[in-house]
mmCIF file of C-alpha atoms in Angstrom:
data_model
loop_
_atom_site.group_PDB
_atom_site.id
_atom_site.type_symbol
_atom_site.label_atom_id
_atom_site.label_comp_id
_atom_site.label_asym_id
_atom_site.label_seq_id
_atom_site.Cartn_x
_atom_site.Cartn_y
_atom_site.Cartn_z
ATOM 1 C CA UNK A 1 -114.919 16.416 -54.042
ATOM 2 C CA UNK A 2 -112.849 14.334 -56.998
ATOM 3 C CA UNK A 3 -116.452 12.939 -58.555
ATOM 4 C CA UNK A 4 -118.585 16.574 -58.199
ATOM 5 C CA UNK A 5 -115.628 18.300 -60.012
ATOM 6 C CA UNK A 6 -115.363 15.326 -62.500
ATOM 7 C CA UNK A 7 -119.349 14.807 -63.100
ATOM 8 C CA UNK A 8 -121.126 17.007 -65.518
ATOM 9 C CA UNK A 9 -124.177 18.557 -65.334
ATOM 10 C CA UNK A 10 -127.926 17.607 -66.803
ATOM 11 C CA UNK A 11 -127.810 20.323 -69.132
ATOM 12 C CA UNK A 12 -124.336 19.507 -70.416
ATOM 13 C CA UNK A 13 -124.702 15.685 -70.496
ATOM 14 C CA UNK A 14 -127.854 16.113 -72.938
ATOM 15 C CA UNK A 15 -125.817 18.453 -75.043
ATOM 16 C CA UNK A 16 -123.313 16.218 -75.714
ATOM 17 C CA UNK A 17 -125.361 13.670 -76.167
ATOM 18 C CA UNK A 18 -127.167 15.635 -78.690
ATOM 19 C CA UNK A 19 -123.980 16.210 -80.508
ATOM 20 C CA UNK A 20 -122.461 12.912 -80.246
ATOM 21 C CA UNK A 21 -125.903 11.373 -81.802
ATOM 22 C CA UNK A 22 -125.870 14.092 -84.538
ATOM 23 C CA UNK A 23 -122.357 13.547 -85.788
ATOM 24 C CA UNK A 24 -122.969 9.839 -85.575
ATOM 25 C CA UNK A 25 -125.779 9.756 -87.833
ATOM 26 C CA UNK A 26 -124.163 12.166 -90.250
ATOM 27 C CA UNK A 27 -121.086 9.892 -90.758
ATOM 28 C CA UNK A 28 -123.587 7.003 -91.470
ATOM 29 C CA UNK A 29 -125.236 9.248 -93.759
ATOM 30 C CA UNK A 30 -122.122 10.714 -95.450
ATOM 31 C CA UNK A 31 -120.582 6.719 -95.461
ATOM 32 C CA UNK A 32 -123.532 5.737 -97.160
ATOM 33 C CA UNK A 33 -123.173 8.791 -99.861
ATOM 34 C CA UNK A 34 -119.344 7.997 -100.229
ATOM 35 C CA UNK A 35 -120.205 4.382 -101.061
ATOM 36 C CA UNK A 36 -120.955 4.975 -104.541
ATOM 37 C CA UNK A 37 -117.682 6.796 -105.027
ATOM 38 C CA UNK A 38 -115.209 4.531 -107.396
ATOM 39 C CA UNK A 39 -112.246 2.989 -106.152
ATOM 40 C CA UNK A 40 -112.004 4.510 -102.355
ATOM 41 C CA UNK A 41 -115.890 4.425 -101.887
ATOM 42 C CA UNK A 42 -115.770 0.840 -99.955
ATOM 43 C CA UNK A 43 -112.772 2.309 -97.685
ATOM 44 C CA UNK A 44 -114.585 5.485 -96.795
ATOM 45 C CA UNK A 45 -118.425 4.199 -96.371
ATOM 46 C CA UNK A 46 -116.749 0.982 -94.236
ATOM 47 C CA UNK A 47 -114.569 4.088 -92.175
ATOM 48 C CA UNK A 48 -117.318 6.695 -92.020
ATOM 49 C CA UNK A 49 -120.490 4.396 -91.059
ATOM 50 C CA UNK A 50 -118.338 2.651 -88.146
ATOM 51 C CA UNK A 51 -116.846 5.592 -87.093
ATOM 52 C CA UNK A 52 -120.988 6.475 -86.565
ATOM 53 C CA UNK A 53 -121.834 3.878 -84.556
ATOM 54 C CA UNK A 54 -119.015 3.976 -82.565
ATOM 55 C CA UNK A 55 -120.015 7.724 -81.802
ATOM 56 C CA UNK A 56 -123.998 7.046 -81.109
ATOM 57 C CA UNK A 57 -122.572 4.358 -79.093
ATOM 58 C CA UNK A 58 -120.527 7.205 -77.347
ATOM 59 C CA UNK A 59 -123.588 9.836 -77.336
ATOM 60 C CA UNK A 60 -125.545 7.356 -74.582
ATOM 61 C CA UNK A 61 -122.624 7.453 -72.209
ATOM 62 C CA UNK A 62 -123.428 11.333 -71.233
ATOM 63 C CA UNK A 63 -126.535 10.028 -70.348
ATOM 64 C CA UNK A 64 -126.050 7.142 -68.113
ATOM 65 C CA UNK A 65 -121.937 7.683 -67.522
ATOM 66 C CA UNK A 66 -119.048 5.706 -69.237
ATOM 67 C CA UNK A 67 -118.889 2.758 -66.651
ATOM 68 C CA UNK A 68 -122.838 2.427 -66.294
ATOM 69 C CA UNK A 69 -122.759 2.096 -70.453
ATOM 70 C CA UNK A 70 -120.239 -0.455 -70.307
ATOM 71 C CA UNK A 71 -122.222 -2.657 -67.166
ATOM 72 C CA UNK A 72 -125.820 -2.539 -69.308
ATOM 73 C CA UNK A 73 -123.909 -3.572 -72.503
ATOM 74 C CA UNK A 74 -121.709 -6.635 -70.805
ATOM 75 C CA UNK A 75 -125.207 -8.029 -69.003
ATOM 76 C CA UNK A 76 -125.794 -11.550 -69.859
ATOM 77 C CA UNK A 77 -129.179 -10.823 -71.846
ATOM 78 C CA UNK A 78 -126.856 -8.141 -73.911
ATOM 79 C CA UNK A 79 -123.753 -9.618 -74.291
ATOM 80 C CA UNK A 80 -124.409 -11.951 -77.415
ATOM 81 C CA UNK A 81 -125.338 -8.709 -79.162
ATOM 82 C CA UNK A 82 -122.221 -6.489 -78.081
ATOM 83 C CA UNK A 83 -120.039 -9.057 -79.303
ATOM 84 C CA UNK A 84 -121.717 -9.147 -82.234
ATOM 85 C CA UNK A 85 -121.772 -5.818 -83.146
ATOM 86 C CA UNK A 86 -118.027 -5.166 -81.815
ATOM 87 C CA UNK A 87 -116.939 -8.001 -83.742
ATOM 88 C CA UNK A 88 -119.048 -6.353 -86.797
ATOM 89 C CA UNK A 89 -117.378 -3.605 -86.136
ATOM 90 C CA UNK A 90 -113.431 -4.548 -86.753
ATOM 91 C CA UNK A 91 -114.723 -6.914 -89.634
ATOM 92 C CA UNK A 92 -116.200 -4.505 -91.886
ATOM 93 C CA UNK A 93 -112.965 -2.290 -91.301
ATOM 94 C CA UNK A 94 -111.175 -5.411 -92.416
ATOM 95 C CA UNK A 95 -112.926 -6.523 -94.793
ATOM 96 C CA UNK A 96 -112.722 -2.680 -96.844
ATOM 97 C CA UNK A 97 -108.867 -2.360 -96.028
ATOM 98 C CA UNK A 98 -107.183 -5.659 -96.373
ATOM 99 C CA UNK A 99 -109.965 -8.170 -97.899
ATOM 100 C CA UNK A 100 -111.593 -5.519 -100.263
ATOM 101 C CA UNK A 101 -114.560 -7.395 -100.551
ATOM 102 C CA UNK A 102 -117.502 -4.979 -101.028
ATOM 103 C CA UNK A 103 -120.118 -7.426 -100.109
ATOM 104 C CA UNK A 104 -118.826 -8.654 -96.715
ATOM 105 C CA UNK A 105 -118.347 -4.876 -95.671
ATOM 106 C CA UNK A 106 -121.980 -4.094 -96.534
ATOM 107 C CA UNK A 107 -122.869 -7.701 -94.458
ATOM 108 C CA UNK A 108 -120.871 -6.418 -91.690
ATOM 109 C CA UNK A 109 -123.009 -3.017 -91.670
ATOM 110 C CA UNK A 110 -126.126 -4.847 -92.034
ATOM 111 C CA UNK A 111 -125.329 -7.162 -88.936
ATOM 112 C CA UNK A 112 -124.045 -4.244 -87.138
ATOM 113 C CA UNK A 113 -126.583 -2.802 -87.403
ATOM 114 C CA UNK A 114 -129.271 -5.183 -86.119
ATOM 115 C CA UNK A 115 -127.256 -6.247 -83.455
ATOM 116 C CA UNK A 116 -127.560 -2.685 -82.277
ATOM 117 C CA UNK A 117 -131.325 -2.608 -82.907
ATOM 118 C CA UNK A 118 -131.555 -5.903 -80.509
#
């Protein structure tokens, strides 16, 4: 009775992943525009284009379920790459607020994202 009032339905899974895609690739997009903005441009693009990964990440757990997400991306044949890309992840944050080295952040988003393209 706990897991049929806890699960959500097909309709409203899709939806949300629908929305959690689209606001994910709109803060990539809007990191991407704020990049070229002087002095805070690094901080926002680093904040904004992780902050949309993290939520298309997010988006496929309606789909398959939180725990299910985590399994497939902890498999040995995908674990190399979700370390990479977590690790990505907290390095171009660090890299915009403490290092302020504009290069390594756009590394960082380069790797992150082909380690969430393998």
């Amino acid at each position: 009775q706990v897991i049929d009032s806890t699960s959500l339905g097909w309709g409203t899974r899709v939806k949300g992943f629908i929305a959690c895609f689209a606001i994910g690739c709109l803060c990539s997009i809007l990191g991407s525009c704020l990049l070229w903005i002087p002095k805070k441009g690094l901080v926002l693009f680093a904040v904004f284009y992780t902050l949309g990964n993290i939520s298309s990440i997010g988006s496929t757990m309606f789909l398959m379920g939180p725990m299910k997400q985590l399994k497939r991306m902890f498999e040995p044949t995908r674990l190399i790459a979700t370390i990479v890309m977590l690790l990505c992840l907290i390095l171009t944050l660090c890299s915009a607020f403490w290092w302020r080295k504009a290069g390594l952040a756009l590394l960082f988003c380069i790797l992150q994202f082909f380690a969430m393209a393998w």
